[in-house]
Tab-separated table of C-alpha atoms and ligand atoms in Angstrom:
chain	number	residue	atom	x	y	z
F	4	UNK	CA	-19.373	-6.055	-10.806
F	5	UNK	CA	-20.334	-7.366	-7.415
F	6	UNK	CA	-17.268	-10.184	-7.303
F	7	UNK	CA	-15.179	-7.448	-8.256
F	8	UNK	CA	-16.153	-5.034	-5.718
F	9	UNK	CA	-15.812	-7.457	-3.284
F	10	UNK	CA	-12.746	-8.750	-4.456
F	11	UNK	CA	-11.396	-5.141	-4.669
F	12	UNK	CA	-11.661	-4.744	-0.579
F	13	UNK	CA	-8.745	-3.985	1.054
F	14	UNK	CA	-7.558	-6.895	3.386
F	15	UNK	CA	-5.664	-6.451	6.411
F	16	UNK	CA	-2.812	-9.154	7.036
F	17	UNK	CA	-0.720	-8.724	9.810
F	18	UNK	CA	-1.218	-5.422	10.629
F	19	UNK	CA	-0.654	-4.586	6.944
F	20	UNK	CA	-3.498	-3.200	4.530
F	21	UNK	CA	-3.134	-5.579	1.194
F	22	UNK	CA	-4.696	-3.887	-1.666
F	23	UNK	CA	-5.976	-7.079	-4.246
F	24	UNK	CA	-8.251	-6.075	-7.470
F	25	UNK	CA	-9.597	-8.571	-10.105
F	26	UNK	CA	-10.586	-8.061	-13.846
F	27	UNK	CA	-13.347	-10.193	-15.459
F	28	UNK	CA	-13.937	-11.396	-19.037
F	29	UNK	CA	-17.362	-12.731	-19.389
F	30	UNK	CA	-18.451	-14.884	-22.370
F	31	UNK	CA	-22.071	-15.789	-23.043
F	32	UNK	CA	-23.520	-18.261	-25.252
F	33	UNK	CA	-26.213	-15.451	-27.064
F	34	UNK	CA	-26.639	-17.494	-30.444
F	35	UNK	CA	-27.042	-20.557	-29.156
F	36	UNK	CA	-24.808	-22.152	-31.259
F	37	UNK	CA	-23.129	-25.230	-29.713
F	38	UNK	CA	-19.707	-24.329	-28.344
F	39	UNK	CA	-17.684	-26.830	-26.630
F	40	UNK	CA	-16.001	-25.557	-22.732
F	41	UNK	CA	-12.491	-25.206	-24.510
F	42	UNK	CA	-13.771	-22.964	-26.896
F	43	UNK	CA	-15.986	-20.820	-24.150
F	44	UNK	CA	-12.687	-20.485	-21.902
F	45	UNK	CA	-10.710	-19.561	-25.015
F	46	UNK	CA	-13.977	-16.519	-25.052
F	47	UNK	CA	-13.999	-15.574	-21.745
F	48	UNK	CA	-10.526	-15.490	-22.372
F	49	UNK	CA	-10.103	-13.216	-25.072
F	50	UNK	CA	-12.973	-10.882	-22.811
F	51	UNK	CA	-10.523	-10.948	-20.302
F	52	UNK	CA	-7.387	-9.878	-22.430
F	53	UNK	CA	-10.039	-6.794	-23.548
F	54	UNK	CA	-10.813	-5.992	-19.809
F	55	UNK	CA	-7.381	-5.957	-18.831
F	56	UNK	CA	-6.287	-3.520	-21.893
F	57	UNK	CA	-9.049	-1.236	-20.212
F	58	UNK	CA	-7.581	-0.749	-16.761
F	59	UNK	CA	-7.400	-2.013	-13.445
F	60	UNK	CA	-10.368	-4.131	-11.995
F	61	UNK	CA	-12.707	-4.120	-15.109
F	62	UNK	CA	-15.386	-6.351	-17.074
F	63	UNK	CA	-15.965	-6.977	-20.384
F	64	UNK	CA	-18.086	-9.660	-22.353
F	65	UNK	CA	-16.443	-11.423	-25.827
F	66	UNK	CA	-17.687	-10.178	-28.940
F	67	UNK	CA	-17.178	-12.183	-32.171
F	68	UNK	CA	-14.496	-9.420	-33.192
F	69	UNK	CA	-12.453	-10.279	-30.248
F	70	UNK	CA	-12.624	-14.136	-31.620
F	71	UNK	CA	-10.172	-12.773	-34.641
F	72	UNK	CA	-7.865	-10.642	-31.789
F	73	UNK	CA	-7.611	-13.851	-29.725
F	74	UNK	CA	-6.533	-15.740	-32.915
F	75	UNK	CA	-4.394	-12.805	-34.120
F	76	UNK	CA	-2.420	-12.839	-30.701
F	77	UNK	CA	-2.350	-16.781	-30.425
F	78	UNK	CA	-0.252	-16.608	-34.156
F	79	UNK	CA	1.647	-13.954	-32.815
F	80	UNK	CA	2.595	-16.313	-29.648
F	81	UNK	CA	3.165	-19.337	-32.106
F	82	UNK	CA	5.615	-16.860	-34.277
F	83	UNK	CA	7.262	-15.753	-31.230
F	84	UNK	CA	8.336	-19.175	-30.099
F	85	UNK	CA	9.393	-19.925	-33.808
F	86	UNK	CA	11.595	-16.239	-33.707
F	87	UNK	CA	13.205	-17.778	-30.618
F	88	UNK	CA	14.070	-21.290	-32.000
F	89	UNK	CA	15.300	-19.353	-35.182
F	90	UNK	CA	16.688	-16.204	-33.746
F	91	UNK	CA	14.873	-14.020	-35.900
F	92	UNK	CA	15.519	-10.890	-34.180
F	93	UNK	CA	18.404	-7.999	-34.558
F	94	UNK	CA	19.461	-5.281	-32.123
F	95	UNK	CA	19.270	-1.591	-32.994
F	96	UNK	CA	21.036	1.054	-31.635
F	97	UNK	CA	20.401	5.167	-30.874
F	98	UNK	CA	22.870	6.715	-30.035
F	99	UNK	CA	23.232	8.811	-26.970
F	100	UNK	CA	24.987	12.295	-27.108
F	101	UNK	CA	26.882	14.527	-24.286
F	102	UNK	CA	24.943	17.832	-24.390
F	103	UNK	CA	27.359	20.269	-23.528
F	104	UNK	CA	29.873	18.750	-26.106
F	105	UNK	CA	27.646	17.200	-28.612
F	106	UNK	CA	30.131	13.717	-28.535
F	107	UNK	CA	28.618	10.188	-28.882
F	108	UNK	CA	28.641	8.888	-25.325
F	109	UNK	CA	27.015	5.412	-26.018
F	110	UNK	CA	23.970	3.726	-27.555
F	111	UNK	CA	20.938	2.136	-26.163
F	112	UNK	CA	20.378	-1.334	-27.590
F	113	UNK	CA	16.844	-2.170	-29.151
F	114	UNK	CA	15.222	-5.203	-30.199
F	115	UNK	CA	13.594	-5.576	-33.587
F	116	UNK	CA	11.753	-8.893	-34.558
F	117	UNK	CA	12.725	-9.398	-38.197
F	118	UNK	CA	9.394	-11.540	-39.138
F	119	UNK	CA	9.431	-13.837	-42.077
F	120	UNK	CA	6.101	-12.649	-43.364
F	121	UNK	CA	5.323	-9.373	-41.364
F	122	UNK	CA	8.635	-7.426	-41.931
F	123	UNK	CA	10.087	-5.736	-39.012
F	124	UNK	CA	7.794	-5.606	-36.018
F	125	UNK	CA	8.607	-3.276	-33.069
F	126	UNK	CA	9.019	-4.044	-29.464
F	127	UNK	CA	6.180	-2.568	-28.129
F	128	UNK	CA	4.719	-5.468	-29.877
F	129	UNK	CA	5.853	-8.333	-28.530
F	130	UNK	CA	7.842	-7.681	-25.180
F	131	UNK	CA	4.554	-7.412	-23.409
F	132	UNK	CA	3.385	-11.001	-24.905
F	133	UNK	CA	7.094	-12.263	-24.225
F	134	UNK	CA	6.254	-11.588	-20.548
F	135	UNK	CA	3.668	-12.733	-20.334
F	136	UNK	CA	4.826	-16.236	-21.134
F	137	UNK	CA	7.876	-16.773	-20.526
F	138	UNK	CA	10.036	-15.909	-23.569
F	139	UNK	CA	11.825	-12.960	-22.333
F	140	UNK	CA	14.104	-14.683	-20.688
F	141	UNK	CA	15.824	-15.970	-23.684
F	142	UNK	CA	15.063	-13.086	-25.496
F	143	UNK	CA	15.893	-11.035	-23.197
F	144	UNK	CA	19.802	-13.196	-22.758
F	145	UNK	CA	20.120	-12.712	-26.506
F	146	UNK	CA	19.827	-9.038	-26.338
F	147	UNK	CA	22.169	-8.668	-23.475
F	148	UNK	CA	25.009	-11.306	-25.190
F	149	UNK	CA	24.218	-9.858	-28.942
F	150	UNK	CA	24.668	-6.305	-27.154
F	151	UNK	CA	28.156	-6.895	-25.691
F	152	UNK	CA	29.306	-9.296	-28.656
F	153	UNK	CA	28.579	-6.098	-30.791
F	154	UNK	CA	30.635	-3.474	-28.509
F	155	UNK	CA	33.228	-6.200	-28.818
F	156	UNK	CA	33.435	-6.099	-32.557
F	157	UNK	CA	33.072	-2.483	-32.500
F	158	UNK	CA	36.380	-2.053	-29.996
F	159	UNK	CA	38.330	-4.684	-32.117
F	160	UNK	CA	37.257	-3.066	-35.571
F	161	UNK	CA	37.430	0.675	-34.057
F	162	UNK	CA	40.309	0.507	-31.313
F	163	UNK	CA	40.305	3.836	-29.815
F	164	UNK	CA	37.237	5.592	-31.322
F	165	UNK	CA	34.868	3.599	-29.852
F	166	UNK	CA	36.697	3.405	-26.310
F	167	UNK	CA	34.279	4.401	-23.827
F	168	UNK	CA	31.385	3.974	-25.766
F	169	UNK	CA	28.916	2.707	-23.306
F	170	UNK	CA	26.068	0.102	-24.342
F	171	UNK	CA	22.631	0.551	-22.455
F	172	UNK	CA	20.481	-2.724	-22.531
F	173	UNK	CA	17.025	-2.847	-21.122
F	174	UNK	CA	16.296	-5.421	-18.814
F	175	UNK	CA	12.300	-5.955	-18.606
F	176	UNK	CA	10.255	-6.790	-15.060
F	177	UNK	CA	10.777	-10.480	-15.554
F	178	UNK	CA	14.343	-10.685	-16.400
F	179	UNK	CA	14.718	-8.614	-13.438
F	180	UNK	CA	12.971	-10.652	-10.429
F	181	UNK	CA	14.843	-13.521	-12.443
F	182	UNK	CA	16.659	-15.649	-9.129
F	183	UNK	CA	20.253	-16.413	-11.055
F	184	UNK	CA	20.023	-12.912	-13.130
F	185	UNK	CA	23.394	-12.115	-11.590
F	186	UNK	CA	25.064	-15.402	-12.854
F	187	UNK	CA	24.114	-15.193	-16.494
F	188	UNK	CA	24.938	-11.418	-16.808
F	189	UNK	CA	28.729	-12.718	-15.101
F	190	UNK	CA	28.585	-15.298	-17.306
F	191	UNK	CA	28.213	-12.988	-20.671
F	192	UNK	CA	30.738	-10.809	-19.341
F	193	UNK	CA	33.355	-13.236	-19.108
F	194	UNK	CA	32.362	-14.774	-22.785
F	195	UNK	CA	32.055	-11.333	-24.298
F	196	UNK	CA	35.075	-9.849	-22.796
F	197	UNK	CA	32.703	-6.798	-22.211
F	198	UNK	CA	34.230	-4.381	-19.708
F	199	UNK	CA	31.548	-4.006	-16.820
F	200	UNK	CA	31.249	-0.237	-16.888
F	201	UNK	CA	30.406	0.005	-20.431
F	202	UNK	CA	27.242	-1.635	-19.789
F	203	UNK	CA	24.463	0.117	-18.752
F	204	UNK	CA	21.389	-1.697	-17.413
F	205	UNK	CA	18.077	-0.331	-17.734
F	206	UNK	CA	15.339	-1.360	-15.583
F	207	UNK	CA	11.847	0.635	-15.167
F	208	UNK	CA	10.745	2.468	-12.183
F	209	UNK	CA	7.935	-0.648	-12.095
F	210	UNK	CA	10.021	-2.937	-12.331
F	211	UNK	CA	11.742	-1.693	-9.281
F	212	UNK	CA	8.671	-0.258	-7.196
F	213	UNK	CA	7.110	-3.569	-7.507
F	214	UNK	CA	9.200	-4.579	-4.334
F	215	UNK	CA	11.488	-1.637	-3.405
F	216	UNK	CA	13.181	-3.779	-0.990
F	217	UNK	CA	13.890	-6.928	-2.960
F	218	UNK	CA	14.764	-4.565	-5.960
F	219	UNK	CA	17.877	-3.039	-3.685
F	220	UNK	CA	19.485	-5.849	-3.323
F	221	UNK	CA	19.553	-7.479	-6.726
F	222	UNK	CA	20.615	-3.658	-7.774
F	223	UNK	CA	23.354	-3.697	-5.158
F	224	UNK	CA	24.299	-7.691	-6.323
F	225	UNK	CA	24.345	-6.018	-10.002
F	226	UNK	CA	26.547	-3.241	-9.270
F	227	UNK	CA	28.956	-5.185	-7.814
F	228	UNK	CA	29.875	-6.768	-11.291
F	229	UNK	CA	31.270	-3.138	-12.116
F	230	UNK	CA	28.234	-1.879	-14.637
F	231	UNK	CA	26.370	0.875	-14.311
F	232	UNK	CA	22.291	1.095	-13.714
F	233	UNK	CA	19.585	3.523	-14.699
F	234	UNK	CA	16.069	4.393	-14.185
F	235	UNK	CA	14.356	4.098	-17.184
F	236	UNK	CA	10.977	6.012	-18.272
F	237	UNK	CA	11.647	8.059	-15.291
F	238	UNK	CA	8.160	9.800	-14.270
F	239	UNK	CA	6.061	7.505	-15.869
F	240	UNK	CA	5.608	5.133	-12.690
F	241	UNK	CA	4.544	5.818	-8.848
F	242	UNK	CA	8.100	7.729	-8.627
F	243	UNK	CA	8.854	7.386	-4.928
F	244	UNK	CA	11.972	10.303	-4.390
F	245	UNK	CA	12.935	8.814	-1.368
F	246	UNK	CA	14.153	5.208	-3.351
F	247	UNK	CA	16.099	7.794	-5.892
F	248	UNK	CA	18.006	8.163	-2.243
F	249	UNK	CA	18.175	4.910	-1.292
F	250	UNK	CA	18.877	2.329	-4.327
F	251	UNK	CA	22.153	2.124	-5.790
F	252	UNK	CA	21.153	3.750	-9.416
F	253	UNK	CA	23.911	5.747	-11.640
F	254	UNK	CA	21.566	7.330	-14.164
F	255	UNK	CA	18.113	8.522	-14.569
F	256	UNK	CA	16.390	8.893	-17.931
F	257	UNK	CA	13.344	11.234	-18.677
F	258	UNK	CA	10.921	9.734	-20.353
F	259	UNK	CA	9.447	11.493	-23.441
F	260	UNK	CA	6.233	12.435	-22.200
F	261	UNK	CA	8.031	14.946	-20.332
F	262	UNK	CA	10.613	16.085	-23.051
F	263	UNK	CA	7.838	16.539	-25.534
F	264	UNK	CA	5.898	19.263	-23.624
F	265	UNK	CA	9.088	21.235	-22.978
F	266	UNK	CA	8.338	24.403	-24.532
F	267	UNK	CA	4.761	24.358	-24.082
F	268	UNK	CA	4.204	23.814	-20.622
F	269	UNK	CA	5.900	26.013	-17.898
F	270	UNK	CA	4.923	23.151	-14.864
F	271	UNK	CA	6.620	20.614	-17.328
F	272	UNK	CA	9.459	22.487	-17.449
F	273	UNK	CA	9.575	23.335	-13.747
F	274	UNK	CA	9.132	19.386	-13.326
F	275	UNK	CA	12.251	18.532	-15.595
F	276	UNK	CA	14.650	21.649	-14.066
F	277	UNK	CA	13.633	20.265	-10.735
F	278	UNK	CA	14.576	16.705	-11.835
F	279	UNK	CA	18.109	17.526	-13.663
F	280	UNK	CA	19.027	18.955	-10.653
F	281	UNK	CA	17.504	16.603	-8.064
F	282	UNK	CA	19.691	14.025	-10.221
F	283	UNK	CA	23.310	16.557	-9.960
F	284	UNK	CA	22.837	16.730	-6.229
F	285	UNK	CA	22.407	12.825	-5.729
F	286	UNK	CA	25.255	12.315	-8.299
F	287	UNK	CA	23.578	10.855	-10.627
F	288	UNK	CA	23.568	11.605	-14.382
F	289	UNK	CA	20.517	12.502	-16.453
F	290	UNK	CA	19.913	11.324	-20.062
F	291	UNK	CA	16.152	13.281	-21.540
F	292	UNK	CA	15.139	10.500	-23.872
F	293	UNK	CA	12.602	11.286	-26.983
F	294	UNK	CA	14.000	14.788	-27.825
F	295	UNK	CA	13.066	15.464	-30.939
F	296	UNK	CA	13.368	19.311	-31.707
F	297	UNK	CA	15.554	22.511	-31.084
F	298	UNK	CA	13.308	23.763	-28.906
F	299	UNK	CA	13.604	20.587	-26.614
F	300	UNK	CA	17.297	20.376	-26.846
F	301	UNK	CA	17.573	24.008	-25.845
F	302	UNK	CA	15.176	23.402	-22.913
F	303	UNK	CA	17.550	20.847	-21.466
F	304	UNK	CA	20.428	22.573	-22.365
F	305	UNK	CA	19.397	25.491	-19.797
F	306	UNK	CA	18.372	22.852	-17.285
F	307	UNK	CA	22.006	21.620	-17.421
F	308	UNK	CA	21.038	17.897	-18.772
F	309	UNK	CA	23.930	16.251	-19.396
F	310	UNK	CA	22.645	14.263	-22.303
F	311	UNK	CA	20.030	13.344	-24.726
F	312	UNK	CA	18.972	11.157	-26.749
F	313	UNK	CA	15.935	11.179	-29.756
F	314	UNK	CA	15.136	11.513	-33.264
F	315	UNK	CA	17.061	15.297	-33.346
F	316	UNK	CA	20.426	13.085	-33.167
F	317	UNK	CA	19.224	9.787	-34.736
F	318	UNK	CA	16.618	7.137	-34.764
F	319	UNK	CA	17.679	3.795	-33.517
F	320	UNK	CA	20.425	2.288	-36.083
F	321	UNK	CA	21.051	-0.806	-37.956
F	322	UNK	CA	24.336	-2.142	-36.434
F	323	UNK	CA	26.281	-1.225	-39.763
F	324	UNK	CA	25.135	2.302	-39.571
F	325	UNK	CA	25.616	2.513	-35.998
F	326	UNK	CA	29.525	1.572	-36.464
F	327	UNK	CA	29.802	4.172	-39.071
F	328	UNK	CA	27.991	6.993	-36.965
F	329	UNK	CA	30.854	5.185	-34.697
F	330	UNK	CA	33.842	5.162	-36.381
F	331	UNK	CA	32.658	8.804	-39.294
F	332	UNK	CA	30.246	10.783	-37.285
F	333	UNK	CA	27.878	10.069	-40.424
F	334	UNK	CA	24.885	8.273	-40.491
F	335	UNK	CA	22.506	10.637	-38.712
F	336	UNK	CA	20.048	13.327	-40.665
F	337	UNK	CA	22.038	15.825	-38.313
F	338	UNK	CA	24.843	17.743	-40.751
F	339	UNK	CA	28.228	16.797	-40.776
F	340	UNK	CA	30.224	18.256	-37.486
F	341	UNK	CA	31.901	21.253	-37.920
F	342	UNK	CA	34.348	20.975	-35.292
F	343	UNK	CA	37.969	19.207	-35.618
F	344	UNK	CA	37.391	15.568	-33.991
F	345	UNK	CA	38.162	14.906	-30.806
F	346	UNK	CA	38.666	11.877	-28.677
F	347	UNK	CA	35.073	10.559	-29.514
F	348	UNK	CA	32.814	10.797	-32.074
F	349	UNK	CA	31.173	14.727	-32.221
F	350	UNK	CA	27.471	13.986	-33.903
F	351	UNK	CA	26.194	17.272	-32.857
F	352	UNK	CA	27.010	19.898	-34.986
F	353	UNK	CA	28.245	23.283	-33.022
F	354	UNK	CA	25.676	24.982	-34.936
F	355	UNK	CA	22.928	23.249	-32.802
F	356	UNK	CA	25.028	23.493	-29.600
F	357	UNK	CA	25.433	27.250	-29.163
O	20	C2E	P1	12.664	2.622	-24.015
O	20	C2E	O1	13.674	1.764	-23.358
O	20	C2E	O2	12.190	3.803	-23.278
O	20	C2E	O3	13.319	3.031	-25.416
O	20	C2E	C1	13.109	4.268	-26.048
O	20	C2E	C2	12.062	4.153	-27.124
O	20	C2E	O4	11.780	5.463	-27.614
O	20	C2E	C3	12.521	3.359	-28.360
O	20	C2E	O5	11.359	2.745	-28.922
O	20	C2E	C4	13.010	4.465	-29.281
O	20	C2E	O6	12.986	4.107	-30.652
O	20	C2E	C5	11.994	5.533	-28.998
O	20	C2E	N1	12.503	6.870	-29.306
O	20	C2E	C6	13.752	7.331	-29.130
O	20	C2E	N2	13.858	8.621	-29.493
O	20	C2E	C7	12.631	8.995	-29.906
O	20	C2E	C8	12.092	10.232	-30.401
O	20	C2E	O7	12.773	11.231	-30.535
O	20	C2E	N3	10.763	10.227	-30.718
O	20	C2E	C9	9.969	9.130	-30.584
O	20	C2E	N4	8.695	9.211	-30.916
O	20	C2E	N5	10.447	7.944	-30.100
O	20	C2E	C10	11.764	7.880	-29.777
O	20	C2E	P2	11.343	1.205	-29.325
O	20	C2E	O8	12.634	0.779	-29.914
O	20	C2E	O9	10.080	0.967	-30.077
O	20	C2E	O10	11.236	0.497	-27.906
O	20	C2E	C11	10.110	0.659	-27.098
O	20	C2E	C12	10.308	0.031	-25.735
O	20	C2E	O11	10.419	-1.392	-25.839
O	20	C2E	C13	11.587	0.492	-25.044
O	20	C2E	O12	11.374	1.731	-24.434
O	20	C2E	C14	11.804	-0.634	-24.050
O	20	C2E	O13	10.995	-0.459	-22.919
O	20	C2E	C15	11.282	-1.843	-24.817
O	20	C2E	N6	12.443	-2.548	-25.405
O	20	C2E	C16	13.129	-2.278	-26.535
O	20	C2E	N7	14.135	-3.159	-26.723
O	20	C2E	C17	14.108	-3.993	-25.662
O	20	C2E	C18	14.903	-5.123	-25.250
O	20	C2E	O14	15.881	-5.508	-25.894
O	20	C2E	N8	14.551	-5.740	-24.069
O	20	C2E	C19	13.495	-5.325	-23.315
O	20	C2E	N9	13.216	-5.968	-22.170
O	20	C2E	N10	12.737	-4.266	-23.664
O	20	C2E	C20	13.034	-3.613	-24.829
O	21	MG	MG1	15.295	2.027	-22.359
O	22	MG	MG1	12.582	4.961	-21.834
């Protein structure tokens, strides 16, 4: 506790106050059973994995049940790198629906890890442990060149119906600060034959308050290939209104903490009016993500949200069943739509529009 008080002191450099804080994992040898140093690093280790899961600046001491978590997330690691070398992953995709109109404006892109043994395992996961070390960058340049070969098949298979669909890809903290991020996103462009606005990058509001400045101009360098960018899990991070005003972003989404109070909390919904029209004014667009029930949907609807995305339209797709939803308007638990097609895909029934 006292190295990470001290450790937890603010420091002044240059004028500037530097805020540093450490986290501890202690291991003791309490049985006295002989241990060699590997194996009491790999302890304190594994203590120090628990600490961190706790919060910022914490202890803890190894147990012998964190022995089997350590092991657990040292396979885990070992499968990853095996997924990589074998590409054992496949991209899902929810669609995202105007809400005034109830037409299929795009999809976000997903990972799922398709594990030999363990079935499909979900992002939340294994992105963290992929950041950690070191694998999201080529998992993260699959999902981006799987994403746009996939809107490619759709717009030769499709032609017109899937015209304008856009594709929204999340790019994770690493990926982002990544120096020659720029080139390889050019690069899959020109090999994908993806046009540039129908790809929507989304980055975190940590990823880009990490270093505001920094984060500008690789936005700005971004943009310039033509796609669009959004703010994902918007609210969720140290939201700082005046970078809304000052980095180059196209779309905000609102994450699903928020959406899934609406209804039952007045300052919620205060928080997400305010927001949808914060977003109008700087001309942004605003996509609520994790709607899930009328109640939401008509929520947002009075807010003037112009679109949503969640388990009320669909769950995150297999790429066959996203090209039907595509090319039918079927494929979703949501009722056939009523109304006479028009240019794109309607997958919100009138009924739950008016
Ligand atoms: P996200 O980007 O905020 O994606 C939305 C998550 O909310 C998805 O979870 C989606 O399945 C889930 N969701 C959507 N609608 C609903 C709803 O109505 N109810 C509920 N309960 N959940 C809903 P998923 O696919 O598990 O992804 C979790 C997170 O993992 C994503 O959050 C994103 O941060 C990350 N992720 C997913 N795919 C990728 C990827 O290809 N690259 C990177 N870097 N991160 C990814
Ligand atoms: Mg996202
Ligand atoms: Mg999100």
């Amino acid at each position: 506790s006292r190295i990470i008080a001290t450790l937890s002191r603010p420091l002044m450099v240059e004028g500037e106050e530097i805020i540093t804080t450490a986290s501890a994992g202690i291991a003791m040898n309490v049985d006295a059973t002989p241990l060699s140093a590997e194996e009491h690093l790999q302890n304190a280790r594994a203590a120090l994995a628990k600490a961190k899961s706790c919060g910022i600046a914490r202890s803890a001491s190894f147990t012998p049940a964190d022995r089997e978590l350590l092991l657990r997330s040292f396979r885990l690691e070992h499968d990853l790198h095996q997924a990589v070398d074998q590409g054992d992953f496949l991209m899902h995709y929810q669609p995202i629906v105007r809400l005034d109109t109830g037409e299929l404006h795009g999809f976000e892109s997903l990972i799922r890890w398709i594990h030999p043994t363990r079935g499909m395992i979900m992002p939340g996961m294994f992105i963290p442990l992929a950041e950690d070390n070191g694998l999201i960058r080529p998992i993260g340049e699959w999902v981006l060149a799987e994403s746009c070969r996939q809107s490619g098949l759709w717009r030769k298979e499709l032609g017109g119906r899937s015209s304008g669909v856009t594709l929204s890809v999340n790019l994770s903290v690493k990926q982002f600060l990544q120096p020659d991020l720029f080139e390889r996103i050019e690069r899959i462009l020109d090999r994908t034959g993806m046009p540039p606005r129908l790809l929507h990058l989304e980055i975190t509001e940590s990823a880009v308050m990490e270093d505001p400045e920094q984060a500008r101009g690789v936005l700005s360098r971004l943009k310039s290939l033509g796609l669009l960018l959004s703010l994902d899990d918007f609210g969720t991070g140290f939201s700082s209104l005046s970078y809304l005003t000052r980095l180059p972003l196209d779309i905000l989404k609102i994450d699903r903490s928020f959406v899934m109070r609406l209804g039952h909390d007045a300052r919620t919904e205060a928080v997400v009016r305010a927001v949808c029209d914060l977003s109008r004014d700087l001309g942004m667009e605003v996509i609520a993500e994790g709607v899930e029930t009328q109640q939401q949907l008509d929520a947002l609807r009075s807010f003037d949200c112009q679109y949503v995305q969640g388990y009320i339209v669909a769950k995150p797709l297999p790429p066959e069943e996203a090209g039907k939803l595509l090319a039918h308007g079927t494929g979703t638990s949501l009722p056939e739509p009523e109304a006479p097609r028009t240019r794109r895909t309607q997958i919100l029934p009138r009924s739950v529009l008016d």
